[in-house]
Short mmCIF file of C-alpha atoms in Angstrom, two decimals:
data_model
loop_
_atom_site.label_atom_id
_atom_site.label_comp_id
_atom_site.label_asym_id
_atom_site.label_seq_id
_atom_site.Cartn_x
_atom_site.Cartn_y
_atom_site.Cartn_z
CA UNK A 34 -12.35 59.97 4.40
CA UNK A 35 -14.63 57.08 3.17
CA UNK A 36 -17.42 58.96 2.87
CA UNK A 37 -18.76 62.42 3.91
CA UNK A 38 -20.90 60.73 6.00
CA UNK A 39 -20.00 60.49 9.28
CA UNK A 40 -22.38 59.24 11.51
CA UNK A 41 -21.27 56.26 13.32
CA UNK A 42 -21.95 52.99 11.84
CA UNK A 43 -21.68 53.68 8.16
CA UNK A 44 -18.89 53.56 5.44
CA UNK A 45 -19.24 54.93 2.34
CA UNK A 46 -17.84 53.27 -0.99
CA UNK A 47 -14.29 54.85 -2.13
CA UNK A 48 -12.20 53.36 -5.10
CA UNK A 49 -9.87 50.91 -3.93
CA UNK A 50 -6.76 52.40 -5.57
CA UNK A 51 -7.13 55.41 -3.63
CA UNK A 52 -8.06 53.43 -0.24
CA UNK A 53 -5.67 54.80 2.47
CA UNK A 54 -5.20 52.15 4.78
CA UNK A 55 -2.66 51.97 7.76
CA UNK A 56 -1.31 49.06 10.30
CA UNK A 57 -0.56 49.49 13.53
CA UNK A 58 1.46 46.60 15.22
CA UNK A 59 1.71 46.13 19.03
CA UNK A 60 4.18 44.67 21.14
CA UNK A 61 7.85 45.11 22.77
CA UNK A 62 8.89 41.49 21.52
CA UNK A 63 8.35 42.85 18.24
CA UNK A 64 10.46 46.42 18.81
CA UNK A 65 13.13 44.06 21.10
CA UNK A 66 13.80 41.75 17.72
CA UNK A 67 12.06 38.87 20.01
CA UNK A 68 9.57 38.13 17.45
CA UNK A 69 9.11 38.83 13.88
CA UNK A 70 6.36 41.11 12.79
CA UNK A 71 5.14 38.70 10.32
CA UNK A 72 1.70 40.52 10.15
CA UNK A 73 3.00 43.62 8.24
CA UNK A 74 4.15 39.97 5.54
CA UNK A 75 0.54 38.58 5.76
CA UNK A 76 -1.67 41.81 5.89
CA UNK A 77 0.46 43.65 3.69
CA UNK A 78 -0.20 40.92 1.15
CA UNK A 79 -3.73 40.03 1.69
CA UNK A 80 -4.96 43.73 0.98
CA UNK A 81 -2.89 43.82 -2.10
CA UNK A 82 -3.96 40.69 -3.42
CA UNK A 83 -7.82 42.93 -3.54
CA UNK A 84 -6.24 46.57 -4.45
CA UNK A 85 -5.52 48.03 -1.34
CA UNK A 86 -2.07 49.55 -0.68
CA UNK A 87 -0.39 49.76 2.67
CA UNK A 88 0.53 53.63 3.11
CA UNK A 89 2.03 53.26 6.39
CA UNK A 90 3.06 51.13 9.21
CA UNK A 91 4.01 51.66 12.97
CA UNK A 92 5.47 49.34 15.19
CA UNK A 93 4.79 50.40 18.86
CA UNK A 94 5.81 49.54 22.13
CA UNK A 95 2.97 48.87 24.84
CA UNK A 96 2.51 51.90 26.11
CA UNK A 97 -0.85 53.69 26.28
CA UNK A 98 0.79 57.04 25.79
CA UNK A 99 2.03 56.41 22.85
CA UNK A 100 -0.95 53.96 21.48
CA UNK A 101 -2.84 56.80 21.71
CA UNK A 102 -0.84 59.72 20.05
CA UNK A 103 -0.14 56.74 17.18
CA UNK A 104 -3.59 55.72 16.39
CA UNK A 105 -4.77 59.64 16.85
CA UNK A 106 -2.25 60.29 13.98
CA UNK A 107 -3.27 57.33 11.87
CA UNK A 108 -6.79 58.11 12.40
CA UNK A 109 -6.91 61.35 11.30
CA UNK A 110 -5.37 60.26 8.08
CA UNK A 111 -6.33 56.84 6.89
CA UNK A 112 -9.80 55.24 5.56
CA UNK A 113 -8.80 51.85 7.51
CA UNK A 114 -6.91 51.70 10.37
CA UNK A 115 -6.22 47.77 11.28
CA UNK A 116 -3.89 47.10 14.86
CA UNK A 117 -2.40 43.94 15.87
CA UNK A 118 -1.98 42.42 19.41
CA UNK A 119 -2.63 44.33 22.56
CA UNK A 120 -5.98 42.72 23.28
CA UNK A 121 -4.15 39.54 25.69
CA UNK A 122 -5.47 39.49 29.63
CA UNK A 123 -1.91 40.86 31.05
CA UNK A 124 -1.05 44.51 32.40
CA UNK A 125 0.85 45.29 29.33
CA UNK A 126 -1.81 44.90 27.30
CA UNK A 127 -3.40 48.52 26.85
CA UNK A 128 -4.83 49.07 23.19
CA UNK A 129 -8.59 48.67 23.74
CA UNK A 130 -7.91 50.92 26.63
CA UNK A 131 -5.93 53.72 24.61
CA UNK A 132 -8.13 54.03 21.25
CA UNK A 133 -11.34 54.19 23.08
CA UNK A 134 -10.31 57.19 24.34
CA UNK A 135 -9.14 58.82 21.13
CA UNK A 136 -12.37 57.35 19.83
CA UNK A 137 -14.30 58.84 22.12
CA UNK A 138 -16.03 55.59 23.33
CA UNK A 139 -16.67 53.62 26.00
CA UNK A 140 -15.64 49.85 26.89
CA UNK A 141 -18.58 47.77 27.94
CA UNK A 142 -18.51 44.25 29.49
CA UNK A 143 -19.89 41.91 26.81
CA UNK A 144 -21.14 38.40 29.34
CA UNK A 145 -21.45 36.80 25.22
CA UNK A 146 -17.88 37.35 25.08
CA UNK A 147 -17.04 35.89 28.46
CA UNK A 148 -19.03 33.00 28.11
CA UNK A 149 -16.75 32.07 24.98
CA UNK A 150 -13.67 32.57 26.98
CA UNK A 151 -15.16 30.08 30.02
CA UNK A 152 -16.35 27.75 27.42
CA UNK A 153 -12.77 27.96 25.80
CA UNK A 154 -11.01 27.34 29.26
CA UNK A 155 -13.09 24.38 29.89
CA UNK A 156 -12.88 22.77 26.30
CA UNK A 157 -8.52 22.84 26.94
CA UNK A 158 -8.81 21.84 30.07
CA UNK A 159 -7.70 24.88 32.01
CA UNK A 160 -8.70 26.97 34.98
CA UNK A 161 -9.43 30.57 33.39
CA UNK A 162 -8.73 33.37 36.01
CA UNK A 163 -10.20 36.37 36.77
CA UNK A 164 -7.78 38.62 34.08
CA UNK A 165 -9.33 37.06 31.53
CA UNK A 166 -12.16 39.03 32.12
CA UNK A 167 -10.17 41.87 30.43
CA UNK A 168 -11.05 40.16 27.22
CA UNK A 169 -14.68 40.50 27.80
CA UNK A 170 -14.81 44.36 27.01
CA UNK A 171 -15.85 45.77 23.83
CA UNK A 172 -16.61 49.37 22.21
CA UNK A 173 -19.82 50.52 23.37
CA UNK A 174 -21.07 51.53 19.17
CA UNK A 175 -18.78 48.49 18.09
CA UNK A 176 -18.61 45.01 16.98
CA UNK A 177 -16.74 41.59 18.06
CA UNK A 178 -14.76 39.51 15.57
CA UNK A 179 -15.34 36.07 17.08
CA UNK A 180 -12.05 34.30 18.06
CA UNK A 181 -12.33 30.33 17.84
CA UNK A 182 -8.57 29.82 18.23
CA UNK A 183 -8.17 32.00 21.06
CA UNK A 184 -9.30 33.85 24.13
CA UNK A 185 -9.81 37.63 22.85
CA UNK A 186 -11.89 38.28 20.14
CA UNK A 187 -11.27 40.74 17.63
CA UNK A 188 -12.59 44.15 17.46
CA UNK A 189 -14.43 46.57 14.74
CA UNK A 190 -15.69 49.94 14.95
CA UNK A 191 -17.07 52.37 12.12
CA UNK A 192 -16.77 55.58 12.79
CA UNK A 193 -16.74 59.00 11.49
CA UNK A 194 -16.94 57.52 7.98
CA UNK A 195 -14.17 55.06 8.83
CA UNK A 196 -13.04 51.76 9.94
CA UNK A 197 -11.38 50.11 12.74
CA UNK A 198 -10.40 46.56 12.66
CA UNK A 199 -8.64 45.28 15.87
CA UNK A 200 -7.16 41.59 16.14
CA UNK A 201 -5.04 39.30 18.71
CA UNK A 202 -1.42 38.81 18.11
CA UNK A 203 -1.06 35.47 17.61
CA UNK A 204 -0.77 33.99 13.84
CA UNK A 205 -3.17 31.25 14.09
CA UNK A 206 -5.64 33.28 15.88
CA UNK A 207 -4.99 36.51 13.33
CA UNK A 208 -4.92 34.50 9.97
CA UNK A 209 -8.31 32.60 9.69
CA UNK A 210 -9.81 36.09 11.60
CA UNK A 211 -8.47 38.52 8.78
CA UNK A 212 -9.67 35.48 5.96
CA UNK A 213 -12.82 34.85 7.19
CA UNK A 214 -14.16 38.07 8.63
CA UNK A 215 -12.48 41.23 8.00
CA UNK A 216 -11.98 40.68 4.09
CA UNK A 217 -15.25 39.99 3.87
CA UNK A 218 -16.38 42.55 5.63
CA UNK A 219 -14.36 44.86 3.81
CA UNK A 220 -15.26 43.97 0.54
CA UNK A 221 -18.76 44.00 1.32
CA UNK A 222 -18.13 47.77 2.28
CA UNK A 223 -17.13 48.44 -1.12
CA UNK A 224 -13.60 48.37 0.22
CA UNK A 225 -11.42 45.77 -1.57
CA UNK A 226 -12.02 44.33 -5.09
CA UNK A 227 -13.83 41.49 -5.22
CA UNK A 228 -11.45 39.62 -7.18
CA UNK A 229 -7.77 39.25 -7.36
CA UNK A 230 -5.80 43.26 -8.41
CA UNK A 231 -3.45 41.23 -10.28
CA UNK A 232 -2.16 38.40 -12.30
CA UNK A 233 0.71 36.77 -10.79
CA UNK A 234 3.41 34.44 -13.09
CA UNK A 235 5.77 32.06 -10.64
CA UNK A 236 8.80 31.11 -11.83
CA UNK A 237 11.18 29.28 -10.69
CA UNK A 238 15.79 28.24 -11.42
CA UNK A 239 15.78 31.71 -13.52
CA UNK A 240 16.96 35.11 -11.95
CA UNK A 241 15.14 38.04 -11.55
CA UNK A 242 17.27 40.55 -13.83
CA UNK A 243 17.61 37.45 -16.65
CA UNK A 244 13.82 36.87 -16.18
CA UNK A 245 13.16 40.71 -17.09
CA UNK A 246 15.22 40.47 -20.02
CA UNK A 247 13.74 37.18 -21.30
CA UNK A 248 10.15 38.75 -20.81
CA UNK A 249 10.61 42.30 -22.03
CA UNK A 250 9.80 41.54 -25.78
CA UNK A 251 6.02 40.97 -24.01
CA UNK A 252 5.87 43.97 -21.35
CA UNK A 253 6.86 45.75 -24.72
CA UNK A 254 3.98 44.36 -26.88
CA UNK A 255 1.90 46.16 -24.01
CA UNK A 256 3.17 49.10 -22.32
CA UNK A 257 0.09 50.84 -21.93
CA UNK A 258 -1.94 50.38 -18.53
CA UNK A 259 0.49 47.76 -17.37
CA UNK A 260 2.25 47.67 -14.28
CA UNK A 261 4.69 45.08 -13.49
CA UNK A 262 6.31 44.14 -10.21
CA UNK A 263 9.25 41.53 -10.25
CA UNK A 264 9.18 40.15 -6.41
CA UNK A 265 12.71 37.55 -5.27
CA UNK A 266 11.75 35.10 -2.89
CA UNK A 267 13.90 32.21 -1.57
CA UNK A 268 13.40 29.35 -4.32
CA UNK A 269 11.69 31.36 -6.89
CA UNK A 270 10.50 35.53 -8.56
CA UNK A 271 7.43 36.22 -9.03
CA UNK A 272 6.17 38.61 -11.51
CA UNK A 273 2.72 40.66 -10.38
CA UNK A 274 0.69 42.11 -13.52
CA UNK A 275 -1.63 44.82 -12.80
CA UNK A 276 -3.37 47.69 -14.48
CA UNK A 277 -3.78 50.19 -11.90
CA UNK A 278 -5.40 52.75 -14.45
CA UNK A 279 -7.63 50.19 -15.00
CA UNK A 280 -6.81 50.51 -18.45
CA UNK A 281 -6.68 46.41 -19.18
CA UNK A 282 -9.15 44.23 -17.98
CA UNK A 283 -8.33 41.26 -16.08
CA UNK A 284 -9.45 39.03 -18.93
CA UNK A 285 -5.98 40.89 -20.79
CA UNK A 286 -4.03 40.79 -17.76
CA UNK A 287 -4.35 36.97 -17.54
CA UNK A 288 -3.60 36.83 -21.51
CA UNK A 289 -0.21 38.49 -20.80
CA UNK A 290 0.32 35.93 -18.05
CA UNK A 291 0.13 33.19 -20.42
CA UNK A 292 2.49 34.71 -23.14
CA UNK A 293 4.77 34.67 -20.38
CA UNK A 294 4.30 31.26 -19.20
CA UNK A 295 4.53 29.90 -22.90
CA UNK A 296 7.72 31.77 -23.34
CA UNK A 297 9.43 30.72 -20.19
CA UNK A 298 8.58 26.97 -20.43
CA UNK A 299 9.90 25.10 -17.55
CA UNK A 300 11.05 27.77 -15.96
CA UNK A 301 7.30 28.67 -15.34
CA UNK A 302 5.95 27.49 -12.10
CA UNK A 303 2.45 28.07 -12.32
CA UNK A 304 -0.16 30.84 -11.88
CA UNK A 305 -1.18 32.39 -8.32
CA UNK A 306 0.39 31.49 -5.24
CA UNK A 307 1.23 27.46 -5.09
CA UNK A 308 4.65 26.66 -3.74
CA UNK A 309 7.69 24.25 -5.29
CA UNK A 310 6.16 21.50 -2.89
CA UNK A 311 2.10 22.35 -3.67
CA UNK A 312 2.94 22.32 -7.50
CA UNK A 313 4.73 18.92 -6.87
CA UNK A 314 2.00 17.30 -4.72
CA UNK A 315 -0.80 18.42 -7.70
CA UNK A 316 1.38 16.82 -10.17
CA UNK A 317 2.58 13.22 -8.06
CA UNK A 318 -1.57 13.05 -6.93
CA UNK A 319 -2.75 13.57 -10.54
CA UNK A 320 -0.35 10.44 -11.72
CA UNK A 321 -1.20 8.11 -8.82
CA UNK A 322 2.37 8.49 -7.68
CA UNK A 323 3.59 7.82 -4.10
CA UNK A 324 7.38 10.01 -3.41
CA UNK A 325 9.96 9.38 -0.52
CA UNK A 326 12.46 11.44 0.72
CA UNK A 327 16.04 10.83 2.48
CA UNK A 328 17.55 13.79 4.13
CA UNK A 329 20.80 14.45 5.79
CA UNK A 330 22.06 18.24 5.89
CA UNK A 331 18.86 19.43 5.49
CA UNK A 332 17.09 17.16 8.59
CA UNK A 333 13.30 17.17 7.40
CA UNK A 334 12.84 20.62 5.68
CA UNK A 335 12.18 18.70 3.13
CA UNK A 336 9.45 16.61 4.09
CA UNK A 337 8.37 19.47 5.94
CA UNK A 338 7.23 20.77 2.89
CA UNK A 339 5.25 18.20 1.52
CA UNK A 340 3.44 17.14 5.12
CA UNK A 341 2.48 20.91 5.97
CA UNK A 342 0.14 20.20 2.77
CA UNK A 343 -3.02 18.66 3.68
CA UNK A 344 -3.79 14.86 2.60
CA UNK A 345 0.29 14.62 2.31
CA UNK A 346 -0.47 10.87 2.69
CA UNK A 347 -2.37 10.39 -0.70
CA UNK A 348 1.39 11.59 -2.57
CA UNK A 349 3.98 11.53 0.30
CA UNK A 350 5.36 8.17 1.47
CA UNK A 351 7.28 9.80 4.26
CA UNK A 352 10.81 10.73 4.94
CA UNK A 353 13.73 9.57 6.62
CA UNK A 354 16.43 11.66 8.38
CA UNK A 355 19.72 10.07 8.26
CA UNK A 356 21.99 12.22 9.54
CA UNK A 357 24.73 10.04 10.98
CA UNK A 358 26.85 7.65 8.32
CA UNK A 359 25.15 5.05 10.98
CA UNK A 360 21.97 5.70 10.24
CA UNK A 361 22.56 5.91 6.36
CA UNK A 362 23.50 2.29 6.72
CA UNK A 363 20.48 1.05 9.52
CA UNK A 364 17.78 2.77 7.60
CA UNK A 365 18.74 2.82 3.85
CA UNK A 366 20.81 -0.02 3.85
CA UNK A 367 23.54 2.24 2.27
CA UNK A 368 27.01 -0.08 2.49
CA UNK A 369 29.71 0.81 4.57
CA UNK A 370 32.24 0.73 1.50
CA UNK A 371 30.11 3.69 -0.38
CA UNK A 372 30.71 6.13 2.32
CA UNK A 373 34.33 5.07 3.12
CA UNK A 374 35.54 5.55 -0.28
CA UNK A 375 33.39 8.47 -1.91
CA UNK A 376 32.50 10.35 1.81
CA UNK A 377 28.83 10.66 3.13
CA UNK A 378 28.83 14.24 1.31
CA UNK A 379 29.04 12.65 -2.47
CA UNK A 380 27.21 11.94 -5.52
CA UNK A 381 27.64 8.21 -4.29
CA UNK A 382 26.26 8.27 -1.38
CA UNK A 383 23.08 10.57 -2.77
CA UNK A 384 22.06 7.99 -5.03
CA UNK A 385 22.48 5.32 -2.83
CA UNK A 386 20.09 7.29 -0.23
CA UNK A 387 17.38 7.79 -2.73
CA UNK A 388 17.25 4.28 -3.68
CA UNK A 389 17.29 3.15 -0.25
CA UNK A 390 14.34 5.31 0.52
CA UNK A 391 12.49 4.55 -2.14
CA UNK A 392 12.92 1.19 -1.99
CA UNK A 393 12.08 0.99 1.61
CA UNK A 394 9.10 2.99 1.40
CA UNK A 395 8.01 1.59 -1.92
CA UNK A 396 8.21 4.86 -3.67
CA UNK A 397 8.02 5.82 -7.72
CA UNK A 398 10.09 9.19 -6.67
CA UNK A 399 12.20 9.68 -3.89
CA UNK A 400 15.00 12.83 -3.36
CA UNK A 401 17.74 12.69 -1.72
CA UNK A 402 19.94 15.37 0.07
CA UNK A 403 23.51 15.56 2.15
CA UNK A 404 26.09 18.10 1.85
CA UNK A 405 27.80 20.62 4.31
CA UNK A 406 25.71 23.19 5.41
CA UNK A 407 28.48 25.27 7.45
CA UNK A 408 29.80 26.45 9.47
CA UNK A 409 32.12 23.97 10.17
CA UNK A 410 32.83 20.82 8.35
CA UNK A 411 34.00 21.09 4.66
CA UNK A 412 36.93 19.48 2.70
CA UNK A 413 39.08 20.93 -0.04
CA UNK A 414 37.40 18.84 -2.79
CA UNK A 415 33.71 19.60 -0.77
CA UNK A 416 33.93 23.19 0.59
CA UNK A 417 31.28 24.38 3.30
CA UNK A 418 28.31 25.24 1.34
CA UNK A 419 28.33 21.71 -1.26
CA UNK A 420 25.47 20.37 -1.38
CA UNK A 421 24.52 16.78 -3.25
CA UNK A 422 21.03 16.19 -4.26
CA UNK A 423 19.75 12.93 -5.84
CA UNK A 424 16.54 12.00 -7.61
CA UNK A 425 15.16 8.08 -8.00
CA UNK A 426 12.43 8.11 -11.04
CA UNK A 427 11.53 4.82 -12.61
CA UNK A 428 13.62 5.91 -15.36
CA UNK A 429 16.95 6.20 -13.60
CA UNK A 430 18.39 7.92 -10.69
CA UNK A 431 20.88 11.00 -10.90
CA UNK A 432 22.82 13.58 -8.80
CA UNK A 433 23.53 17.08 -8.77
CA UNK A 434 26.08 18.76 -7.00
CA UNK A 435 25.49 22.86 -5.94
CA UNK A 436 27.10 25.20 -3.75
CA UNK A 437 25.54 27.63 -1.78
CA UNK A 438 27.21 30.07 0.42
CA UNK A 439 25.67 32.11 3.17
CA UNK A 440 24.35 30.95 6.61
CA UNK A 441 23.06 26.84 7.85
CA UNK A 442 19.51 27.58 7.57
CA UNK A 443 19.42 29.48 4.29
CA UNK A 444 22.10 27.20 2.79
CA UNK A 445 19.60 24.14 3.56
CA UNK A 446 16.59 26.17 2.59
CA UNK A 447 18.17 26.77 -0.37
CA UNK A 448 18.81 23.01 -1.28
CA UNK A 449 15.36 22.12 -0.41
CA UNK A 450 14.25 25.02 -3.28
CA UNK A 451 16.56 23.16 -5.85
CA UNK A 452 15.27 19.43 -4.98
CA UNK A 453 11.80 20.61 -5.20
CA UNK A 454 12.40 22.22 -8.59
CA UNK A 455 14.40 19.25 -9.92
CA UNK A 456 11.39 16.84 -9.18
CA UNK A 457 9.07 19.64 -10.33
CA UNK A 458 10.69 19.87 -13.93
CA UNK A 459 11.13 15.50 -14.08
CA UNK A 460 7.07 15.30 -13.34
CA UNK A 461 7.07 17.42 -16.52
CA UNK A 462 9.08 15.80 -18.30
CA UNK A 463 7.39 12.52 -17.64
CA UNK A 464 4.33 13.98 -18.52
CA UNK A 465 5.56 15.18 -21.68
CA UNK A 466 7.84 12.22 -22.52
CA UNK A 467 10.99 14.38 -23.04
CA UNK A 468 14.55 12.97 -21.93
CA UNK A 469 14.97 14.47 -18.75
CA UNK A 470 17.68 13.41 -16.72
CA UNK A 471 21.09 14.72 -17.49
CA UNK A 472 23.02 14.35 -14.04
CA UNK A 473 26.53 12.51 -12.44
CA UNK A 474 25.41 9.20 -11.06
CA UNK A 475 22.96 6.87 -12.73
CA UNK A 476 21.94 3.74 -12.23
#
């Protein structure tokens, strides 16, 4: 319990660390492998980042029966009980349905909410229909979590000295909802730190068991009260510093951090949550520098990740996806007689696609990528898997040649890690004036 009060409508304050908090996601596309439950990712994350741990979570199909017996269960246990879809206009959507009745409430017809919904129809363009009226209802001793990307709003009750936080299914509708309403709301509750439960170190071309061994002399220096949490991701491990005693202050949790970035050097990323590309953009807009980008196995990943970052056009050129030996030659202005005697998949024709592109788009930087990303294709000298990358700088242009096995997506997800790290570490070392480089192919 939150509190032993439990008259509707108020929360009492309860440590974070001890906050027992539950998610409930809804849907048969998620139990049928349709879709990916990428809310458990995002929630999951978003109450850690402020203390709270995730004890438990359910993924249910859309039936009422077993909404109800589910949230009874979770109810009965947890402090904060948080669902996920069920609140769309169709049949199958029951959940407001099944936990006010375990709630003991009623659903009331809010006209506020449906006049949101009309106006929402009419700014698309669209004819709304009478369903949609579904979306209108509320808990009768509840509150509505406005929805401006979307038709149903989200919903939040406190009851017997706890909370329940209902929200639509769909990302962009659940996202800016959980930011901008029910962490605030939360923390204002006395729920969730205020501040960030831990310090987090991003590193990046340095594995996770040789990047415990490297850092152990520090973790030593400071065994008591710390906590540390080594977490892989594609392209780079982070490593989470906490004091869940509360034994070391932030202020010493963010001193540690630093030891570790000095002793890792350019294997250190940065601090918090930036990505390979957001750590690039800071560094390419802080020099005035403009990058390109010529792709062929990986076909715009990597621009991708520099245009999903807003004002891409202040760092970011733009990118060009040559996939065809054609195209290499129409776009770049690659010659024929590169390709025919080193192959479009070589150190050769890497460099020649990064100069092209930078020189056509008038770039300082520009990266280049082809290779063979599987399953088929492949020689004996370039198995499935080899990947070139290249890398124009105004103080020469090299190659690099990897191999990555595993599936096409993760195989090109991979190379666009390693060509955002190689241009990461080169705007350091231009900043710093060391001699960088160190590749196949110059020019």
């Amino acid at each position: 319990m939150v509190s032993t009060d439990t008259s509707p409508g108020r929360t009492g304050r309860k440590p974070v660390s001890q906050l027992h908090y539950e998610l409930l996601t809804l849907g048969d596309e998620l139990l049928l492998g349709l879709t990916a439950n990428s809310h458990l990712t995002f929630i999951g994350e978003q109450m850690g980042l402020h203390g709270a741990m995730l004890r438990r979570n359910v993924t249910l199909t859309d039936d009422a029966d077993d909404i109800s017996a589910q949230f009874a269960e979770s109810w009965a246990r947890a402090d904060v009980v948080i669902t996920t879809g069920g609140l769309g206009p169709t049949c199958d959507d029951r959940t407001r349905e099944a936990i006010a009745e375990v709630l003991g409430q009623k659903l009331v017809f809010d006209p506020e909410i449906e006049k949101s919904i009309a106006e929402r129809f009419k700014r698309i363009g669209r004819t709304m229909t009478p369903n949609n009226l579904k979306q209108a209802y509320r808990f009768e001793r509840g509150e509505v979590l406005p929805n401006a990307n979307g038709t149903a709003p989200g919903l939040w009750v406190e009851q017997d000295g706890k909370v329940l936080c209902m929200l639509p299914g769909p990302p962009n509708e659940l996202h800016p909802l959980f930011l901008d309403q029910v962490v605030p709301r939360l923390s204002k509750l006395g729920l969730l730190l205020d501040r960030e439960a831990y310090v987090q170190v991003r590193t990046a071309g340095i594995g996770e068991s040789s990047l415990e061994h490297k850092l152990q002399p520090i973790f030593d220096r400071h065994r008591e009260g710390l906590s540390i949490a080594f977490c892989a991701h594609a392209g780079h491990v982070d490593v989470r510093l906490s004091s869940p005693t509360g034994l070391l202050p932030n202020a010493t949790l963010q001193q540690i951090a630093a030891e570790c970035a000095f002793l890792l050097g350019d294997d250190f990323v940065c601090f918090g949550h930036d990505s390979l590309a957001e750590v690039c953009a800071s560094m390419l807009r802080s020099a005035d520098l403009m990058l390109a980008a010529a792709e062929s196995a990986t076909g715009g990943l990597l621009s991708d990740a520099f245009t999903n970052i807003s004002g891409a056009s202040k760092f970011f050129a733009g990118g060009c996806i040559c996939y065809s030996n054609e195209s290499k030659t129409q776009l770049l202005d690659i010659p024929e007689e590169i390709m025919m005697q080193h192959g479009s998949v070589s150190a050769e024709t890497a460099v020649a696609m990064a100069t092209g592109a930078a020189e056509k788009l008038g770039a300082d930087y520009a990266l280049a990528i082809t290779g063979f990303a599987g399953p088929c294709g492949g020689t004996q000298q370039n198995p499935v898997g080899t990947i070139y990358i290249a890398l124009y700088t105004p103080r020469g242009t090299w190659s690099r040649r990897l191999n990555y096995p595993g599936a096409r997506l993760a195989v090109k997800q991979r190379a666009v890690n390693a060509a955002l790290d190689w241009l990461r570490r080169e705007l350091m070392c231009g900043q710093s004036g060391c001699a960088g480089g160190g590749c196949i192919v110059g020019r």
